[in-house]
Tab-separated table of C-alpha atoms in Angstrom:
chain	number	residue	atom	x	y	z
A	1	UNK	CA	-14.041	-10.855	8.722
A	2	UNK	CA	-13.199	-8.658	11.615
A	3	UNK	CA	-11.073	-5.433	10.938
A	4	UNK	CA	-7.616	-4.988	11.206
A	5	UNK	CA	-5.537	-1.644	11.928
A	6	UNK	CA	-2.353	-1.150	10.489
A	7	UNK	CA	-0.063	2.191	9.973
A	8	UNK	CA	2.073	3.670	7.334
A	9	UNK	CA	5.681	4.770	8.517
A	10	UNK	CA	6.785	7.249	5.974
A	11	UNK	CA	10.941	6.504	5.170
A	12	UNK	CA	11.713	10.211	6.098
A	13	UNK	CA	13.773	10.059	8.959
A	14	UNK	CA	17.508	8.436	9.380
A	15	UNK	CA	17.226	5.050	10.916
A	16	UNK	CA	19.497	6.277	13.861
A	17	UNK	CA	17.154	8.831	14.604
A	18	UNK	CA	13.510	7.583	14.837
A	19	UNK	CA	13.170	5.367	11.647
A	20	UNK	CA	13.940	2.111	13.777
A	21	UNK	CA	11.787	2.869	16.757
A	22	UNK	CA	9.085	3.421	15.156
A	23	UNK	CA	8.675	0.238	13.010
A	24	UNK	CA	9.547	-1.474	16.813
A	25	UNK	CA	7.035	0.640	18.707
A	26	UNK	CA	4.486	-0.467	15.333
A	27	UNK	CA	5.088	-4.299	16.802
A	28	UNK	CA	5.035	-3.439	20.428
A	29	UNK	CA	1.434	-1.145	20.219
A	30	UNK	CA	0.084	-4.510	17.918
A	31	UNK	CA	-0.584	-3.274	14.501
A	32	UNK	CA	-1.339	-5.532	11.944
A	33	UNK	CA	0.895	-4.243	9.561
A	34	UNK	CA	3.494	-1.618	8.922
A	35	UNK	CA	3.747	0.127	5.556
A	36	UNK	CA	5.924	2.732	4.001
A	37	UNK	CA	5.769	4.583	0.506
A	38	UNK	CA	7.360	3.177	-2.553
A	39	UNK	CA	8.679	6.690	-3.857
A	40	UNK	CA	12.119	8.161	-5.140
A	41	UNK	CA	10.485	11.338	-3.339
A	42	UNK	CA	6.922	12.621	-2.493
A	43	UNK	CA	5.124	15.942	-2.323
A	44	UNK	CA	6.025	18.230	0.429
A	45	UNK	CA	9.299	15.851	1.556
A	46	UNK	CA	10.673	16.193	-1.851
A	47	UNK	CA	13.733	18.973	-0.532
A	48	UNK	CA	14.285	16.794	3.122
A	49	UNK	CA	15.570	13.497	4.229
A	50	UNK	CA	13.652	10.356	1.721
A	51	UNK	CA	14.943	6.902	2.065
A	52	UNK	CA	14.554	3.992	0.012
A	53	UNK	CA	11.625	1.556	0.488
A	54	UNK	CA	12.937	-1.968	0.160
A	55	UNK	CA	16.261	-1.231	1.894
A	56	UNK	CA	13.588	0.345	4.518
A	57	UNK	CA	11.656	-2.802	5.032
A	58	UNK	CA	14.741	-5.005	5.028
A	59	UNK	CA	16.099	-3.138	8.124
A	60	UNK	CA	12.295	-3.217	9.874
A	61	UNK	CA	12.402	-6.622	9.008
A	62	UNK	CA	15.636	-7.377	11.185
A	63	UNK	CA	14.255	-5.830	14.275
A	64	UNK	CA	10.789	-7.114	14.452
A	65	UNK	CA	9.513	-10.617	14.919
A	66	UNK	CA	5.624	-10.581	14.321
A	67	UNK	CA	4.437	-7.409	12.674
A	68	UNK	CA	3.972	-7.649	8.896
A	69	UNK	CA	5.520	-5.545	6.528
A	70	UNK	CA	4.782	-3.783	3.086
A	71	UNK	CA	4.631	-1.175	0.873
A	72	UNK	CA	1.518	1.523	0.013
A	73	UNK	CA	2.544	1.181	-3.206
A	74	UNK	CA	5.190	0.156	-5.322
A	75	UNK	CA	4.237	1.051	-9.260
A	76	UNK	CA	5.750	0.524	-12.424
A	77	UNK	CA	7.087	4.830	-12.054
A	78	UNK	CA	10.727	3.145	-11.630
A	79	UNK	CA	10.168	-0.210	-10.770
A	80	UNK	CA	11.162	-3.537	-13.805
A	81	UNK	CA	9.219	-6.273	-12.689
A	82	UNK	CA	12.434	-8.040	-13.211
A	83	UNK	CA	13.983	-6.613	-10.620
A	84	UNK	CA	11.571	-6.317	-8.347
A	85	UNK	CA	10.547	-9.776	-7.848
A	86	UNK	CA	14.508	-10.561	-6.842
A	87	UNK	CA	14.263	-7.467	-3.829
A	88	UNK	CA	10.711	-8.988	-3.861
A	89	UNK	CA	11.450	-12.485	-3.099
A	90	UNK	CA	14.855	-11.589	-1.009
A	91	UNK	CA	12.917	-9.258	1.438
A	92	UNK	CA	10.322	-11.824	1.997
A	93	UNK	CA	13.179	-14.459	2.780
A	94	UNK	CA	14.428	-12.380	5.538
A	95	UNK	CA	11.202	-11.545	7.203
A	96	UNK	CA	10.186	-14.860	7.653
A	97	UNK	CA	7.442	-14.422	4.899
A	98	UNK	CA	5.849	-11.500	6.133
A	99	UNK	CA	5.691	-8.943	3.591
A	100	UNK	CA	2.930	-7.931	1.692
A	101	UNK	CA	3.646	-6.114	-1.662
A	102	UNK	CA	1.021	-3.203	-1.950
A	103	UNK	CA	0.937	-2.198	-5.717
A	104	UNK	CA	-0.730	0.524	-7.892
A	105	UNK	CA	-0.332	1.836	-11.215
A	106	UNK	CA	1.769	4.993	-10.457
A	107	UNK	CA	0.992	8.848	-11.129
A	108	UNK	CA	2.659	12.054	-12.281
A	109	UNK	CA	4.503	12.607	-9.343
A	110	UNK	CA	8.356	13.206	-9.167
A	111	UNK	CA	8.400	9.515	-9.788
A	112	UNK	CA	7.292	9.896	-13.023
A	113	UNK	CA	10.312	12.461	-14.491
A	114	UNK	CA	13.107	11.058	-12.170
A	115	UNK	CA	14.151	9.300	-14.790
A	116	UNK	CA	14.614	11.566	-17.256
A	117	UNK	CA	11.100	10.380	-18.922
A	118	UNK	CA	7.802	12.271	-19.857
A	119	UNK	CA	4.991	11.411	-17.585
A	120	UNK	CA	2.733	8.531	-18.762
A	121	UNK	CA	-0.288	9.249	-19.942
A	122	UNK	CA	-3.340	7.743	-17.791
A	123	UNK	CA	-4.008	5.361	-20.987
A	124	UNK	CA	-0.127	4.065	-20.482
A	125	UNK	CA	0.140	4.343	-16.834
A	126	UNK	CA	-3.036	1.555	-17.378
A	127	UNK	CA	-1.000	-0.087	-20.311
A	128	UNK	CA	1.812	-0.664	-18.151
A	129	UNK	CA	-0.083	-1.359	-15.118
A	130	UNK	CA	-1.741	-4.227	-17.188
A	131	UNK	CA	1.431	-5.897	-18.232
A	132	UNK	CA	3.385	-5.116	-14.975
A	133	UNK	CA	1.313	-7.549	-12.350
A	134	UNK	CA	0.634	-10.835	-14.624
A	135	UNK	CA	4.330	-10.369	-15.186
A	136	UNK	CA	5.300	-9.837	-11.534
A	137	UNK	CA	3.300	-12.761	-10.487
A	138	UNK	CA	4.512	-15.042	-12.367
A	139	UNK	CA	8.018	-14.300	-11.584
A	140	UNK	CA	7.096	-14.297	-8.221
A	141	UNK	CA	5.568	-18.023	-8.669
A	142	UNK	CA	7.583	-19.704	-11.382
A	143	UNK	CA	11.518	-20.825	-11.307
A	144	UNK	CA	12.326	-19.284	-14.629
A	145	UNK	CA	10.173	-16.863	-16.898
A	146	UNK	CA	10.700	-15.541	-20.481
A	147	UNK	CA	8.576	-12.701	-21.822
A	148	UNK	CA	8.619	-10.025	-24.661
A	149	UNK	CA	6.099	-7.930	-23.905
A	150	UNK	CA	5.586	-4.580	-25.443
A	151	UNK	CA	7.064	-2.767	-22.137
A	152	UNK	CA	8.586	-5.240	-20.148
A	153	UNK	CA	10.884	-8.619	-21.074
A	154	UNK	CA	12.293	-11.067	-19.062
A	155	UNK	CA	14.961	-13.809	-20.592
A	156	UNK	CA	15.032	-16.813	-18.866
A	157	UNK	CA	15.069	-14.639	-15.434
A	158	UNK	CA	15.519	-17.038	-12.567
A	159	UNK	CA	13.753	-16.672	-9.136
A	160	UNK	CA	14.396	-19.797	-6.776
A	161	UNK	CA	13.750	-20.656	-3.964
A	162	UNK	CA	10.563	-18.403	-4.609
A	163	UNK	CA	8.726	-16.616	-2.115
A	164	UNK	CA	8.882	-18.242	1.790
A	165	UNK	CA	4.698	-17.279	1.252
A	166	UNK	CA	3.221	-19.720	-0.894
A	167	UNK	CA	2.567	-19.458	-3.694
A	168	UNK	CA	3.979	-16.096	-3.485
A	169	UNK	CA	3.300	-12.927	-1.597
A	170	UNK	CA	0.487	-11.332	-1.328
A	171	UNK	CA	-0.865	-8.473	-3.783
A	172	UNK	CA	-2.836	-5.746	-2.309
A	173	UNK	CA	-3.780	-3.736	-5.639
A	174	UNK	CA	-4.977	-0.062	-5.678
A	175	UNK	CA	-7.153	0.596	-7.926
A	176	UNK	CA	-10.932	2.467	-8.693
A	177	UNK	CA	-10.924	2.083	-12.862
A	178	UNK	CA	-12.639	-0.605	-14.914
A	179	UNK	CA	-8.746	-2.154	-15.891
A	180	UNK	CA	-7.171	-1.887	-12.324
A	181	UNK	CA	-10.107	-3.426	-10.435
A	182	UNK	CA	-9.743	-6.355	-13.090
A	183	UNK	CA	-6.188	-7.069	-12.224
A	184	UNK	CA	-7.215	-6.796	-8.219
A	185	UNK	CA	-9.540	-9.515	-9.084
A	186	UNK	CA	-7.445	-11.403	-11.166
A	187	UNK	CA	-4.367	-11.601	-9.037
A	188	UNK	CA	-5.001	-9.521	-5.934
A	189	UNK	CA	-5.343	-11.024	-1.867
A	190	UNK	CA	-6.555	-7.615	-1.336
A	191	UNK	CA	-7.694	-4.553	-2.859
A	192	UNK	CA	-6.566	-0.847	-1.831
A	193	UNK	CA	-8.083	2.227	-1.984
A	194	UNK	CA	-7.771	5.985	-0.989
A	195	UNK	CA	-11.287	7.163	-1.768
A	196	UNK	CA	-12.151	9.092	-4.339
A	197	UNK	CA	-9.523	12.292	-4.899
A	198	UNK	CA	-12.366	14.926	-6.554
A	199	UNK	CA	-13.845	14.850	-2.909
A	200	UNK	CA	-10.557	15.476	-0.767
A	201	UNK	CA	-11.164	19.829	-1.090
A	202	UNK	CA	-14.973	19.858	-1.163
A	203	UNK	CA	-16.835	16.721	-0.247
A	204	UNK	CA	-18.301	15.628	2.625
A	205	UNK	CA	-17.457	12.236	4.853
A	206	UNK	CA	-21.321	11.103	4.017
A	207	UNK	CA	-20.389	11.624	-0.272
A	208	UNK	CA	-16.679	9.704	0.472
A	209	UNK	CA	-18.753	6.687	2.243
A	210	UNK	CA	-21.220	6.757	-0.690
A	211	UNK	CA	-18.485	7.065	-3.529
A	212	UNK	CA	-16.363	4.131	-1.463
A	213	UNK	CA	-19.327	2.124	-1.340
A	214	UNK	CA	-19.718	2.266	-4.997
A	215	UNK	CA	-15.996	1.928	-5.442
A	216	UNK	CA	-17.000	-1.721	-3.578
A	217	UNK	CA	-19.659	-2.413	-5.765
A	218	UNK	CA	-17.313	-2.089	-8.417
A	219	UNK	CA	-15.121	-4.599	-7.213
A	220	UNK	CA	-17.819	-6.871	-6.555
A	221	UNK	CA	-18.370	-6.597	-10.283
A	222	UNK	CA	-14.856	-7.274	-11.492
A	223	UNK	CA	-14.875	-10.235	-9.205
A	224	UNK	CA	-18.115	-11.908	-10.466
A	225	UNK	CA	-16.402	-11.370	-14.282
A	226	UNK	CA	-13.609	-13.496	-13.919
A	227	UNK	CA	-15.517	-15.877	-11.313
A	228	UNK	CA	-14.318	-15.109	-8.216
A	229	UNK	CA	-15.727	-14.111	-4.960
A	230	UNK	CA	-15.072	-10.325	-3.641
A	231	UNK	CA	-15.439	-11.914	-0.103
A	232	UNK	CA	-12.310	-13.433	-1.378
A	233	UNK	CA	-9.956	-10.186	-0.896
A	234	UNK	CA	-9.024	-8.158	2.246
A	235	UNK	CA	-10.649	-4.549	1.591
A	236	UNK	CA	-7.575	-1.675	2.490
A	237	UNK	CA	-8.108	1.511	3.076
A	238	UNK	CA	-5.507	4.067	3.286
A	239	UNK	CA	-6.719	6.936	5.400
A	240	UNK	CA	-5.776	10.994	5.048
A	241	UNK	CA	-7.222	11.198	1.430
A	242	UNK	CA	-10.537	11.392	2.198
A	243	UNK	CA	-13.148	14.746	3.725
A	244	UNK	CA	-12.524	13.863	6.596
A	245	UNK	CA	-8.496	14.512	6.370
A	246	UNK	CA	-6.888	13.914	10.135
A	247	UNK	CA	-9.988	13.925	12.007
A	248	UNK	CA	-10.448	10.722	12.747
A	249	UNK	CA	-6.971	10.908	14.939
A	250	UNK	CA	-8.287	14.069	16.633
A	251	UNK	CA	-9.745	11.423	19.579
A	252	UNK	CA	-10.380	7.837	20.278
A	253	UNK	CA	-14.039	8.505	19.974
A	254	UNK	CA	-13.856	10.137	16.693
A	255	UNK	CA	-11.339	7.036	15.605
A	256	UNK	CA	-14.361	4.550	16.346
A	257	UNK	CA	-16.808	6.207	14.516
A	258	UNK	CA	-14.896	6.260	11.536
A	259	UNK	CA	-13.515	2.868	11.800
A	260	UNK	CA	-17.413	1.652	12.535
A	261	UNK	CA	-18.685	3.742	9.607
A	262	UNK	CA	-16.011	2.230	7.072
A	263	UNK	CA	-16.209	-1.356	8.836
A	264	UNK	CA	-19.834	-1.286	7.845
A	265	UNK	CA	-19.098	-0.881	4.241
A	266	UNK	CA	-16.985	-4.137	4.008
A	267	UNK	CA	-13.523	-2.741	4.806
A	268	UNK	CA	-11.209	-5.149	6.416
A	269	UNK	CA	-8.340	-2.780	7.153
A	270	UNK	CA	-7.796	0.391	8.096
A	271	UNK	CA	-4.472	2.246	7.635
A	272	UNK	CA	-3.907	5.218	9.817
A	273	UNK	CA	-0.284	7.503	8.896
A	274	UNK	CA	2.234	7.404	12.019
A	275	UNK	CA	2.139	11.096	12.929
A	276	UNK	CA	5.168	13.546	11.497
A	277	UNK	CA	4.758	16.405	12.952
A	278	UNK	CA	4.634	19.931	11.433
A	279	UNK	CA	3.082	17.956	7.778
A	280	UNK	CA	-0.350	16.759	7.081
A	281	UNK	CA	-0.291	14.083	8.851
A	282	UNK	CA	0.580	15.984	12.020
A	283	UNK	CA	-1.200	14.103	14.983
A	284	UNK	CA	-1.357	13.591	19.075
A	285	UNK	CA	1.384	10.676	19.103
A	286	UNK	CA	-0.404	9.556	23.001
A	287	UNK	CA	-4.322	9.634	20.819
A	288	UNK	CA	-2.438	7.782	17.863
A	289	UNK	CA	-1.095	4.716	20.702
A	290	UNK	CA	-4.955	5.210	22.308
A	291	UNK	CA	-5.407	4.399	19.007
A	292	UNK	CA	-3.824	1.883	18.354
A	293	UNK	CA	-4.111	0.237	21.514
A	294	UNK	CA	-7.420	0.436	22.334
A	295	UNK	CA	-9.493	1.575	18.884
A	296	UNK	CA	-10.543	-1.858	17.611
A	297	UNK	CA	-11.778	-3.083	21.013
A	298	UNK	CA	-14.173	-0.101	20.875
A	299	UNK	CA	-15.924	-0.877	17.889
A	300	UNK	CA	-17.337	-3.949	20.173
């Protein structure tokens, strides 16, 4: 499977001032997909301008025509699966059936007190997780659903037409543990990952290709247990988390060889962060559209 580039557009800036151009300029410079975070507000943005993903999408969705659309992810912090799978199945109405629900199993974030709640412990955060996508799925694929479940219910909720995808929209679920990497099997089109976080301060780009190649082989794994094919899923990766940080926007060349490098390892798609400046994903807006423009005709 060849690779695909997409971007993340972070929902920081007013839609009259830069949010709509750059889900348009995302179409014109022929990314495979836009994303945007699923948060009520995230790290270092927490005290500026944060808008709202699903509204978000629903606009980008009414002034593009091709590019597809989704979230990097939407978890159970705030989200009912009830009432998702109605934005859910809405959103993907008026895109045409483009939208691609990325999904993870939250963190201890500002999403996890807004609320008013304690944070989840990793053991519930999993819990939930684990109840939260069967749940979602079938809402997403049957005309009416009842469930008492020990977190979430649904009574008789109704979802038709369903999804314009069929038999729903797809899942692209982040995971690296033994219980998240089950459900990506289970009911995932795609898996998602960041790398792995203990090597963001310290580690090197070789030990983050190593550790995301066992990350792989763990997927493989989870696959062959419930007798499916890994080749089956598209293999996401979400860059900025890993050693090598921004680097790999520094220059077209230095684009390629990480593209190559991860390419190799069975990755599918590559997500690069639409540049903000003055953050950590600061980056040369002309290298980013070299980028995107000419980066995945360079890796031959």
């Amino acid at each position: 499977m060849s690779l695909r580039l997409s971007t993340v557009i972070l929902p920081h800036r007013r839609w009259s001032e830069g949010g709509r151009s750059a889900w348009t300029r995302a179409e014109q410079l022929g990314f495979h997909t836009a994303y945007t975070y699923d948060h009520l507000s995230w790290r270092s943005f927490r005290d500026g301008p944060w808008f709202g993903a699903v509204p978000t999408l629903t606009a980008a969705a009414g002034v593009t025509e091709r590019l597809r659309l989704g979230t990097l992810v939407t978890s159970p912090n705030f989200r009912h699966p009830v009432t998702l799978a109605k934005e859910l199945i809405s959103l993907d109405d008026i895109s045409g059936g483009r939208i691609t629900l990325g999904i993870g199993a939250g963190g201890t974030g500002f999403d996890a007190t807004a609320l008013g709640q304690e944070p989840w412990s990793p053991r519930e955060r999993a819990d939930r997780f684990a109840e939260f996508v069967p749940l979602l799925d079938r809402l997403l694929t049957e005309d009416a659903v009842s469930y008492e479940g020990r977190f979430y219910s649904a009574d008789e909720a109704r979802n038709i037409p369903g999804c314009v995808q069929r038999p729903r929209l797809p899942f692209a679920v982040a995971a690296t543990g033994p219980r998240g990497l089950k459900l990506a099997a289970r009911h995932g089109q795609a898996w998602v990952t960041t790398g792995d976080p203990k090597l963001y301060e310290t580690g090197t780009p070789e030990q983050s290709v190593e550790a995301l190649r066992g990350q792989l082989g763990k997927l493989s794994e989870a696959c062959a247990a419930v007798g499916r094919d890994a080749a089956e899923l598209d293999k996401i990766l979400l860059t900025g988390f890993t050693p090598d940080r921004g680097r790999p926007l520094g220059s077209l060349d230095a684009f390629v060889d990480f593209a190559g490098r991860h390419r190799d390892l069975g990755f599918t798609e590559i997500v690069i962060h639409w540049p903000i400046p003055d953050s950590d994903f600061a980056a040369d807006e002309k290298v980013f559209e070299q980028i995107a423009m000419e980066g995945l005709a360079q890796l031959g």
